[in-house]
GROMACS .gro file of C-alpha atoms in nm:
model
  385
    1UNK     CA    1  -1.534  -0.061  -1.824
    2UNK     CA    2  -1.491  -0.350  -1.623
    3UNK     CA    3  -1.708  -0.683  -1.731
    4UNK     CA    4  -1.992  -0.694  -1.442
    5UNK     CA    5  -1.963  -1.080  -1.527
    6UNK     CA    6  -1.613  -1.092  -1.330
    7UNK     CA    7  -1.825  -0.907  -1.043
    8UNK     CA    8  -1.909  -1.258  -0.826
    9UNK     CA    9  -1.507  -1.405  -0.868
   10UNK     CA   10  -1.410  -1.044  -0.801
   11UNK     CA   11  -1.580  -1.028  -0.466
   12UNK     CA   12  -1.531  -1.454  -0.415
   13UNK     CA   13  -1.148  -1.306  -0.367
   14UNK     CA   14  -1.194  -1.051  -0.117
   15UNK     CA   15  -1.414  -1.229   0.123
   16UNK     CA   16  -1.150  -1.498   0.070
   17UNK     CA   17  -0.872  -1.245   0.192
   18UNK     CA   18  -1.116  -1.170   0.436
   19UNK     CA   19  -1.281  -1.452   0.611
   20UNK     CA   20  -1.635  -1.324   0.711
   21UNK     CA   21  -1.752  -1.455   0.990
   22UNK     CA   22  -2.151  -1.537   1.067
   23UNK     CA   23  -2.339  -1.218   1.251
   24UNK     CA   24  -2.008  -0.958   1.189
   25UNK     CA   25  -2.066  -0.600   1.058
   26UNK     CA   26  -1.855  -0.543   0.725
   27UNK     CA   27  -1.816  -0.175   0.588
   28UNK     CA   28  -1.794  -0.206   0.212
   29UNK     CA   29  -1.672   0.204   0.059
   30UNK     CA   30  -1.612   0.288  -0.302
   31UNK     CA   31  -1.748   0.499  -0.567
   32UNK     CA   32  -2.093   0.510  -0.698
   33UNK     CA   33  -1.929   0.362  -1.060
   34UNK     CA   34  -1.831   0.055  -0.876
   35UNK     CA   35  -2.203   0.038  -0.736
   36UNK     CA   36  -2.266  -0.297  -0.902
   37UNK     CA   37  -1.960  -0.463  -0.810
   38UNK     CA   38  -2.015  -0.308  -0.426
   39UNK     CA   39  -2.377  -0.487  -0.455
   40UNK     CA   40  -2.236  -0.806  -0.508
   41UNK     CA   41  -1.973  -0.779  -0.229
   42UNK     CA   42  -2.298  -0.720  -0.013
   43UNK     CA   43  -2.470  -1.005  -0.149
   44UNK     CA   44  -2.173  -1.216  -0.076
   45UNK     CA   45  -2.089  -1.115   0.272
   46UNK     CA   46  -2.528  -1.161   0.307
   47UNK     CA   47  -2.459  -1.540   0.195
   48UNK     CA   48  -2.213  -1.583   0.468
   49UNK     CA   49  -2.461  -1.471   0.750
   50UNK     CA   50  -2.309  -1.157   0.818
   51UNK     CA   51  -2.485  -0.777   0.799
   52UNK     CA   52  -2.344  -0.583   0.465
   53UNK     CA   53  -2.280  -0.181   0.461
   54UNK     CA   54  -2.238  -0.003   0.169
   55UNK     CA   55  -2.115   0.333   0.137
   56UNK     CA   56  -2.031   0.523  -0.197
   57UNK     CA   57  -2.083   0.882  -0.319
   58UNK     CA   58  -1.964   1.007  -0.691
   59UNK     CA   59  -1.670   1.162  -0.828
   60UNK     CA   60  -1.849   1.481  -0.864
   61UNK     CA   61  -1.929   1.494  -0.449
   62UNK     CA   62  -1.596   1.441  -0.365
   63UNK     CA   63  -1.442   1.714  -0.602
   64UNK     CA   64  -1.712   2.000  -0.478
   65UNK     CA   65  -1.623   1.806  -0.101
   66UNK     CA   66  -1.241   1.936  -0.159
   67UNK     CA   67  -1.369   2.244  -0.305
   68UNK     CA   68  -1.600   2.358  -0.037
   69UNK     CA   69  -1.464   2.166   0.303
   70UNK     CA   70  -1.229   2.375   0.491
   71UNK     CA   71  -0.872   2.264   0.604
   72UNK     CA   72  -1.001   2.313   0.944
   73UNK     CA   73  -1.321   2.140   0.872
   74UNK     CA   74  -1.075   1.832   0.746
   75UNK     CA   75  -0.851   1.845   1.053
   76UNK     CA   76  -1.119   1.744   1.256
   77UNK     CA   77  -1.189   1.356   1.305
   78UNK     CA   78  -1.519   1.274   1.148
   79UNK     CA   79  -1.733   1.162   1.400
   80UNK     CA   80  -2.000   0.954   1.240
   81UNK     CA   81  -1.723   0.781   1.027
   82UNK     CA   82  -1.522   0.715   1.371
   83UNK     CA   83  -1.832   0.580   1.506
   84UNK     CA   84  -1.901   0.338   1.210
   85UNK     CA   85  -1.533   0.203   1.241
   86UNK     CA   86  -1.525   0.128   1.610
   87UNK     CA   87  -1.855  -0.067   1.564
   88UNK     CA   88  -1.769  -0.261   1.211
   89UNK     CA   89  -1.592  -0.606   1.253
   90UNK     CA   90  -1.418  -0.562   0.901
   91UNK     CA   91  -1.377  -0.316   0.636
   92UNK     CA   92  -1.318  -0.365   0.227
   93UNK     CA   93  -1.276  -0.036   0.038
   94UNK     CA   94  -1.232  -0.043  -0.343
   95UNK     CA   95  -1.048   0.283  -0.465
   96UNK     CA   96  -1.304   0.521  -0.441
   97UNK     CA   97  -1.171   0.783  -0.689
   98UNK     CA   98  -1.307   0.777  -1.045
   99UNK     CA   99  -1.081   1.029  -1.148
  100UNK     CA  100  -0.789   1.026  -0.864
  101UNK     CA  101  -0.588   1.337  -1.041
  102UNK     CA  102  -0.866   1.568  -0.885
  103UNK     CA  103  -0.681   1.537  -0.553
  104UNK     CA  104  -0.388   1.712  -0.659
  105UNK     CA  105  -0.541   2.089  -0.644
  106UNK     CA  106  -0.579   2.068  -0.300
  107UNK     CA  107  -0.237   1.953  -0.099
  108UNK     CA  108  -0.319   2.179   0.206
  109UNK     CA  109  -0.631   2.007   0.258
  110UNK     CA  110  -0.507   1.656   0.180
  111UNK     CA  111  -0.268   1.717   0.449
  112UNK     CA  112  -0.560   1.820   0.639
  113UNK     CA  113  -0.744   1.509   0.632
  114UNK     CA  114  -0.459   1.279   0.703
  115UNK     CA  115  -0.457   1.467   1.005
  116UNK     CA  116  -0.772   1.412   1.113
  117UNK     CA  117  -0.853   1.054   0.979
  118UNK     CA  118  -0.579   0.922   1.137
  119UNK     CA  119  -0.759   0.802   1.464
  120UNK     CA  120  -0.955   0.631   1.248
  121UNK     CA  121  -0.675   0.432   1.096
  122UNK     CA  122  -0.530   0.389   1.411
  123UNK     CA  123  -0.870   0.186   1.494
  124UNK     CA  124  -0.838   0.002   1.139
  125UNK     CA  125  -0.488  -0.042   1.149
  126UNK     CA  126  -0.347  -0.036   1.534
  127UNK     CA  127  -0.391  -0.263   1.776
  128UNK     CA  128  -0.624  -0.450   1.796
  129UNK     CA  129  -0.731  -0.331   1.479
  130UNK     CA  130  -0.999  -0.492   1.242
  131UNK     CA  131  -0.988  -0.712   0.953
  132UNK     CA  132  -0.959  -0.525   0.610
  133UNK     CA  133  -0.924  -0.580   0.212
  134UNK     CA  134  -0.793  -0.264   0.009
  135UNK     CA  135  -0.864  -0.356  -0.406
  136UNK     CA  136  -0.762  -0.146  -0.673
  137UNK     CA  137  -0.964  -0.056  -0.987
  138UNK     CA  138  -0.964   0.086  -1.304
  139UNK     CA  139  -1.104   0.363  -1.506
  140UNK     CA  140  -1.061   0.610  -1.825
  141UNK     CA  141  -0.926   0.907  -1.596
  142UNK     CA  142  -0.710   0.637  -1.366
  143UNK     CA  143  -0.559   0.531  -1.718
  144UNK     CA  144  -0.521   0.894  -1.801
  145UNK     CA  145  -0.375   1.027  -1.499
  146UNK     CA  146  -0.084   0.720  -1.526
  147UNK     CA  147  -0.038   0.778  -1.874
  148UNK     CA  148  -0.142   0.386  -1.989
  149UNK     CA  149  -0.458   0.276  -2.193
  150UNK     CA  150  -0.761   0.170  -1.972
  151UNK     CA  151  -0.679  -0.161  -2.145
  152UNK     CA  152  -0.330  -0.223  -1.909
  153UNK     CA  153  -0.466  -0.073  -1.622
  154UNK     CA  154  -0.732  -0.312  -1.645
  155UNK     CA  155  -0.514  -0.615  -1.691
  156UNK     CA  156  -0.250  -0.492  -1.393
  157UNK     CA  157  -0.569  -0.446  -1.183
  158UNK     CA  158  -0.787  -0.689  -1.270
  159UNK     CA  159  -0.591  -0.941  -1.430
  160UNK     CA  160  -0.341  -0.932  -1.096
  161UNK     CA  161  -0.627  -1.009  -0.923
  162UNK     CA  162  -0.738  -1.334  -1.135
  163UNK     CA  163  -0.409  -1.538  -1.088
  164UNK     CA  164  -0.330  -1.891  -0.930
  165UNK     CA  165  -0.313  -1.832  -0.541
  166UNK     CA  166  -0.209  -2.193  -0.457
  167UNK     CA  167   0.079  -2.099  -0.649
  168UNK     CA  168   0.148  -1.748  -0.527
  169UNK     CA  169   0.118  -1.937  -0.195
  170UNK     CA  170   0.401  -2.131  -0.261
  171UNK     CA  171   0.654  -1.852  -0.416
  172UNK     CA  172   0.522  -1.674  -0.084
  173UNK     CA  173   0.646  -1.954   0.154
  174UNK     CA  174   0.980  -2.044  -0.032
  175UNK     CA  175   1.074  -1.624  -0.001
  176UNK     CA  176   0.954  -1.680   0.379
  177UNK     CA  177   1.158  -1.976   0.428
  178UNK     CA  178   1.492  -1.786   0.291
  179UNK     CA  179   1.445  -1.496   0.481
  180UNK     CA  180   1.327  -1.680   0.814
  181UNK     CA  181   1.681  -1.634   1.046
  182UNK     CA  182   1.813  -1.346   0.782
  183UNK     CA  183   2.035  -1.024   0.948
  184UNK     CA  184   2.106  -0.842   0.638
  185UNK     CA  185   1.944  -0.791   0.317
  186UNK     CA  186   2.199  -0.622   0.094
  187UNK     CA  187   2.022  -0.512  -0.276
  188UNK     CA  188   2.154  -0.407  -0.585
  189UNK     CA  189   2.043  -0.261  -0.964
  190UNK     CA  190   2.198  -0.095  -1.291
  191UNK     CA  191   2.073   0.210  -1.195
  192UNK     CA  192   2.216   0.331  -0.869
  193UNK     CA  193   2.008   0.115  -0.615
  194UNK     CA  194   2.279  -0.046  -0.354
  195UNK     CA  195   2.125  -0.052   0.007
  196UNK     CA  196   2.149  -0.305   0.322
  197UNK     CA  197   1.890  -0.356   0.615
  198UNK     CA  198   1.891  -0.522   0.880
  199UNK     CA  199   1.532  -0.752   0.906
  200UNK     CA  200   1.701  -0.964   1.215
  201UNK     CA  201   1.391  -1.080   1.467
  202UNK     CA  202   1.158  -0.944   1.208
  203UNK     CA  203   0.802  -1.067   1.152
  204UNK     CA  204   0.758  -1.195   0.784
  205UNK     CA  205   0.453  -1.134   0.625
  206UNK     CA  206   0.322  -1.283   0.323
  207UNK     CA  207   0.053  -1.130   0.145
  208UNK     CA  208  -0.035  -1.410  -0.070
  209UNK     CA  209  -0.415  -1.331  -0.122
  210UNK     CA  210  -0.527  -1.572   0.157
  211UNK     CA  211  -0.677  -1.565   0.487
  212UNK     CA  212  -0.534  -1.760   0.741
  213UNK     CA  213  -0.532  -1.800   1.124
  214UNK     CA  214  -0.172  -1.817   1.156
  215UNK     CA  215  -0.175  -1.463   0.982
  216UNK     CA  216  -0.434  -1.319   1.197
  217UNK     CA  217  -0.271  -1.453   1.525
  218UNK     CA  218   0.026  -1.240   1.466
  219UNK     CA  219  -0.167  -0.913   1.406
  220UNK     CA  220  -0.191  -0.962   1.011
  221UNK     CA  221  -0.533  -0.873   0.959
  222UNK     CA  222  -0.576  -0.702   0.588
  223UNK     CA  223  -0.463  -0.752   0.259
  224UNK     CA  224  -0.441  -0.559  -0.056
  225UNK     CA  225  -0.557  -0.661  -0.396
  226UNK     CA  226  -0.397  -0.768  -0.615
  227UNK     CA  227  -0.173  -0.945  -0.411
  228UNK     CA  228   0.180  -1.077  -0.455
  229UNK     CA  229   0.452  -0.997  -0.187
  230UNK     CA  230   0.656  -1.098   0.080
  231UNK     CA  231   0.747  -0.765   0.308
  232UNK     CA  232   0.899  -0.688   0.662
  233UNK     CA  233   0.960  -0.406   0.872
  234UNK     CA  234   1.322  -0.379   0.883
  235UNK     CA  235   1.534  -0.251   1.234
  236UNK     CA  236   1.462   0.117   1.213
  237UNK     CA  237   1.771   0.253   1.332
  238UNK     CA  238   2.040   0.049   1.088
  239UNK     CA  239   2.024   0.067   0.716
  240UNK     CA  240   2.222   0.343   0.441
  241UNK     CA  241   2.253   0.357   0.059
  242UNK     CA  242   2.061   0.433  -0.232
  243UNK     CA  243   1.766   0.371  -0.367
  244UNK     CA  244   1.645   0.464  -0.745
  245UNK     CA  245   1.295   0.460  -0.849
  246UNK     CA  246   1.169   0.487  -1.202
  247UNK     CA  247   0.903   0.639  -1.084
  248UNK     CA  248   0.620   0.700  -0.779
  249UNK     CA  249   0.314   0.865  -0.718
  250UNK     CA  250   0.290   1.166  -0.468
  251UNK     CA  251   0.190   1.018  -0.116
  252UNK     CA  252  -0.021   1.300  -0.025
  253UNK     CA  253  -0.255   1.331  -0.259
  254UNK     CA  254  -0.190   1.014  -0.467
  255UNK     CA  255  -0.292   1.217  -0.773
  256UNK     CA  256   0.094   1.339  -0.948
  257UNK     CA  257   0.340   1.095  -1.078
  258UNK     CA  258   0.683   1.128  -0.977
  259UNK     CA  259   0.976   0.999  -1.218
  260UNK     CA  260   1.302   0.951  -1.163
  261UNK     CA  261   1.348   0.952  -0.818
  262UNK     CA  262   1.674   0.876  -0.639
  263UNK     CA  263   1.655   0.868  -0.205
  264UNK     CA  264   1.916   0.815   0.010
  265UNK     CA  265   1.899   0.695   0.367
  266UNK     CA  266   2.173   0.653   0.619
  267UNK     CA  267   2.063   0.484   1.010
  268UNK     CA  268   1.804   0.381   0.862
  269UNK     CA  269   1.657   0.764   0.842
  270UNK     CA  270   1.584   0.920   0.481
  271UNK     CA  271   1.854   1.271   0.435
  272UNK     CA  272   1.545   1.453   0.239
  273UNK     CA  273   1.816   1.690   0.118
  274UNK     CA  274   1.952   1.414  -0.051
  275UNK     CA  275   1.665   1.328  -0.207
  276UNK     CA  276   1.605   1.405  -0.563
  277UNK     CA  277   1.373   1.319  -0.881
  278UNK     CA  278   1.413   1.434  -1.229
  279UNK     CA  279   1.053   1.544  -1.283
  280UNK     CA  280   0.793   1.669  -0.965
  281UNK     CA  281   1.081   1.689  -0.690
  282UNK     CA  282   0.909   2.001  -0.542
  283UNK     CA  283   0.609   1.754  -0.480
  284UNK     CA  284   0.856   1.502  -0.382
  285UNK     CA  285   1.014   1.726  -0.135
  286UNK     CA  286   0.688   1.925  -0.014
  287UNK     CA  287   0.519   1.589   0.073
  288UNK     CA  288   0.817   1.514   0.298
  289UNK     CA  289   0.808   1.833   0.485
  290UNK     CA  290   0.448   1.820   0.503
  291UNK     CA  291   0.420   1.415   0.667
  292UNK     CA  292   0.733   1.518   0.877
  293UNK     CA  293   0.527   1.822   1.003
  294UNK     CA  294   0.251   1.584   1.097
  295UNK     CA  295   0.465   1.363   1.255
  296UNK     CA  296   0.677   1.590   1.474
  297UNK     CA  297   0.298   1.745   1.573
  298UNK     CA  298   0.195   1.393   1.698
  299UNK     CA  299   0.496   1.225   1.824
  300UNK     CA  300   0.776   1.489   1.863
  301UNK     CA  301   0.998   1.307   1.584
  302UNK     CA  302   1.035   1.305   1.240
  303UNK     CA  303   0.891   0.949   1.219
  304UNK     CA  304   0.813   0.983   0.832
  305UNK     CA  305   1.179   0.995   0.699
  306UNK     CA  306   1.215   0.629   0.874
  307UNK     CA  307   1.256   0.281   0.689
  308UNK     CA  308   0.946   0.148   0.712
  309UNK     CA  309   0.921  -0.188   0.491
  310UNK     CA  310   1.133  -0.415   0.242
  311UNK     CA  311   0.904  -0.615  -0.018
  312UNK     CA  312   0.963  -0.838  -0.306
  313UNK     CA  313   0.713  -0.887  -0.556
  314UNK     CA  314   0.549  -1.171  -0.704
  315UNK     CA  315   0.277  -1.134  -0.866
  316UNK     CA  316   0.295  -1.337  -1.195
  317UNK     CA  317   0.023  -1.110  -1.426
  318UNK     CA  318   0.170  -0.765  -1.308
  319UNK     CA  319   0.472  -0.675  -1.509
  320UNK     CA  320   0.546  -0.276  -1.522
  321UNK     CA  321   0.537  -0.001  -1.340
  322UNK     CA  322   0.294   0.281  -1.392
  323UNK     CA  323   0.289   0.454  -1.044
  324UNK     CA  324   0.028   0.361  -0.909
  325UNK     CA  325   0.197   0.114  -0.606
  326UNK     CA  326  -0.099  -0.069  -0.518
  327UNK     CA  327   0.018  -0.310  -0.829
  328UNK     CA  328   0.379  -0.183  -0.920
  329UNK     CA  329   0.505  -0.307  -0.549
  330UNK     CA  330   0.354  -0.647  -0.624
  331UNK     CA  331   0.562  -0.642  -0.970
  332UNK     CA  332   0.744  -1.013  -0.973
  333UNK     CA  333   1.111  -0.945  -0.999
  334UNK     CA  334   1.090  -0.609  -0.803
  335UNK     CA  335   1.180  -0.517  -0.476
  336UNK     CA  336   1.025  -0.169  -0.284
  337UNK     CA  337   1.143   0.015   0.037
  338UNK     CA  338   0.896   0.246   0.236
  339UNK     CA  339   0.933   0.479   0.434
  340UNK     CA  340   0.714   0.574   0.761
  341UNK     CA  341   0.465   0.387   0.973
  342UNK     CA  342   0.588   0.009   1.037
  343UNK     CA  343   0.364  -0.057   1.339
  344UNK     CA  344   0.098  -0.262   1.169
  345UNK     CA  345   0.326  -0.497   1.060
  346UNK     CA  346   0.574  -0.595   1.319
  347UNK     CA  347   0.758  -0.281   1.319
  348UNK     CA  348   0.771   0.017   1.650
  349UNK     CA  349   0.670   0.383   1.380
  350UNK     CA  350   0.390   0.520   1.407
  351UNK     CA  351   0.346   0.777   1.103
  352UNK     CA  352   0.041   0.955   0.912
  353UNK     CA  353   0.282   0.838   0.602
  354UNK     CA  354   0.397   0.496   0.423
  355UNK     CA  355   0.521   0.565   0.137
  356UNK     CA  356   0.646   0.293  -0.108
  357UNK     CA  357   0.953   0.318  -0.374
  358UNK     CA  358   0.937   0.051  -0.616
  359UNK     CA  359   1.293  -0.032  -0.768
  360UNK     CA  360   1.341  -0.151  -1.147
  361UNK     CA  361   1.241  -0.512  -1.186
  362UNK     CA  362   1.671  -0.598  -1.268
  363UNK     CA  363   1.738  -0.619  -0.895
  364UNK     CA  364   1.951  -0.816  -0.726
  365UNK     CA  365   1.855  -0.935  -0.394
  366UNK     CA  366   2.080  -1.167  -0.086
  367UNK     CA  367   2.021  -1.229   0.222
  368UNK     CA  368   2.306  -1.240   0.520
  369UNK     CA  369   2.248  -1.496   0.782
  370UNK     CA  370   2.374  -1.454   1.141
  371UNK     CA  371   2.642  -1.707   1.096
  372UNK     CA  372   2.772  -1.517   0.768
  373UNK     CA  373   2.624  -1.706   0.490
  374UNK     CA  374   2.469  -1.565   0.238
  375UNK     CA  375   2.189  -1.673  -0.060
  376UNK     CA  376   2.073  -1.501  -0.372
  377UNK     CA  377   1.717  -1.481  -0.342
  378UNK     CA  378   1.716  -1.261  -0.662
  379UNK     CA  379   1.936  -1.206  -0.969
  380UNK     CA  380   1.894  -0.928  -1.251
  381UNK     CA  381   1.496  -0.948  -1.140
  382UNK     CA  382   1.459  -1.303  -1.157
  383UNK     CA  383   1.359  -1.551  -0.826
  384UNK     CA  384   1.653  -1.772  -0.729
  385UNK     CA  385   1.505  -2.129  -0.642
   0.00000   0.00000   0.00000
């Protein structure tokens, strides 16, 4: 159980990601088990003159919610949820699942509900969108369910959260600086990964735990925590090779680890028949069909299968991958590609997925500039100053 003492420094670091602003509306979701630490998030944004909202319900309500909510009932947008996100001026949700493995009985209905709650991340996450903070947490059954002792997950969660920003801050503007004027990004490992993109014109985004107004400007509103990245939307239509990942967690229902999974990707579009893991590829492949099904339903194209994002990792705590991508894409020394929606970001998909493949932390990393040069911004997982 996390100490209720880190509670205040906890919630000091999202309303520093998030920058509450006198008289705004802030939507604070989670899980009745993280009541306390919701409280104080209220009690924080209070302090800062704005108007707190807290919604949680308990593990149990959302299990007997799967079990008794239709997939119809779930295709259709909730309305009073829609209505609370058009009129909220930010939005912080802590990961709401006590034990997230209860989502994987139900893949129909999962399906379902990304279907109908996308127009609500369209108002979260479109344009003009709203300010937002995503943390993780950690419990018994999250532990279980990634197949680490509460003790680790607590550390990668918690622990990545309690790190040195200033310093973060500065790895995050020295990767900014080397990529600022890349064309290429070519990437390498022991284990099969070899892949180029093309980031050329590219916003660069650095997720460096901090709010700022030069981030904000350019239609970076949100944050995750922990933090720890630098990422881009790479050109969707260039970019081929191979990607291995030790191992991922099922985008649909974010409840059944994946291991072993090699993808490969040619025009910058994933061949899903290419695609292959040594344990769950049926999930692996049924989660593809399933987002591309969405996405050919809303915008006549298989928008799922394209690249999406390139991030390196950075945070300095976080140090393994257990599959759940909230921390093992901040991993320092790693590098991820996603596939799906790029248009929060700086890229032109729109998607119902995003869906994150963390490499091994022995990567190799260079950049390409326009005039032919090239630097090493990473060698065998380690950052090339």
């Amino acid at each position: 159980m996390i100490d209720p003492a880190m509670f205040p420094k906890l919630a000091e670091n999202i309303l520093n990601l998030l920058n509450v602003r006198d008289g705004e509306a802030i939507f604070i979701s989670g899980g009745i088990h993280e009541q306390g630490f919701l409280e104080e998030i209220g009690i924080q944004v209070a302090r800062r003159g704005a108007e707190p909202f807290i919604h949680s319900v308990s593990n149990d309500f959302q299990k007997r919610m799967l079990e008794t909510y239709t997939v119809d009932q779930y295709r259709r947008t909730p309305k009073i949820m829609k209505g609370v996100t058009e009129s909220m001026d930010a939005y912080v949700i802590i990961e709401p699942y006590f034990d997230p493995s209860i989502k994987s009985f139900y893949r129909e209905k999962m399906q379902a509900r990304s279907d109908g709650m996308f127009p609500i991340m369209q108002i979260i996450y479109g344009e003009p969108g709203k300010r937002w903070v995503y943390m993780g947490w950690a419990t018994e059954p999250m532990a279980k369910m990634y197949g680490v002792p509460v003790e680790i997950l607590e550390k990668l969660v918690i622990g990545g959260c309690n790190i040195d920003y200033g310093r973060l801050m500065v790895d995050c503007e020295y990767l900014r600086k080397v990529l600022d004027g890349g064309r290429y990004v070519h990437a390498t490992d022991p284990y099969g990964t070899d892949f180029k993109l093309n980031i050329e014109g590219r916003r660069l985004n650095l997720d460096d735990g901090l709010w700022s107004a030069e981030k904000e400007a350019e239609g970076n509103k949100g944050g995750n925590l922990p933090a720890g990245e630098v990422f881009v939307a790479p050109v969707e239509t260039f970019g081929e090779g191979r990607i291995y990942c030790p191992l991922t967690i099922d985008d649909l229902t974010r409840g059944i680890i994946i291991k072993g999974v090699t993808l490969e990707f040619k025009d910058g579009t994933l061949i899903p028949e290419k695609c292959t893991a040594d344990t769950n590829e049926s999930v692996l492949r049924d989660t593809l069909e399933k987002m591309v099904e969405l996405d050919i339903k809303k915008y006549g194209a298989p928008n799922a299968l394209k690249v999406a994002e390139l991030g390196i990792g950075l945070n300095p705590v976080i140090d393994r991958a257990i599959g759940y991508i909230l921390t093992d894409e901040k991993i320092g020394g790693s590098v991820h590609v996603a596939f799906g929606r790029s248009d929060m970001y700086g890229g032109n998909v729109q998607s119902n997925m995003h869906w994150d493949f963390v490499t091994s932390p022995e990567i190799t990393l260079e950049v390409e500039y326009k005039n032919g040069d090239k630097k090493l911004i990473m060698k065998d997982g380690k950052l090339q100053y």
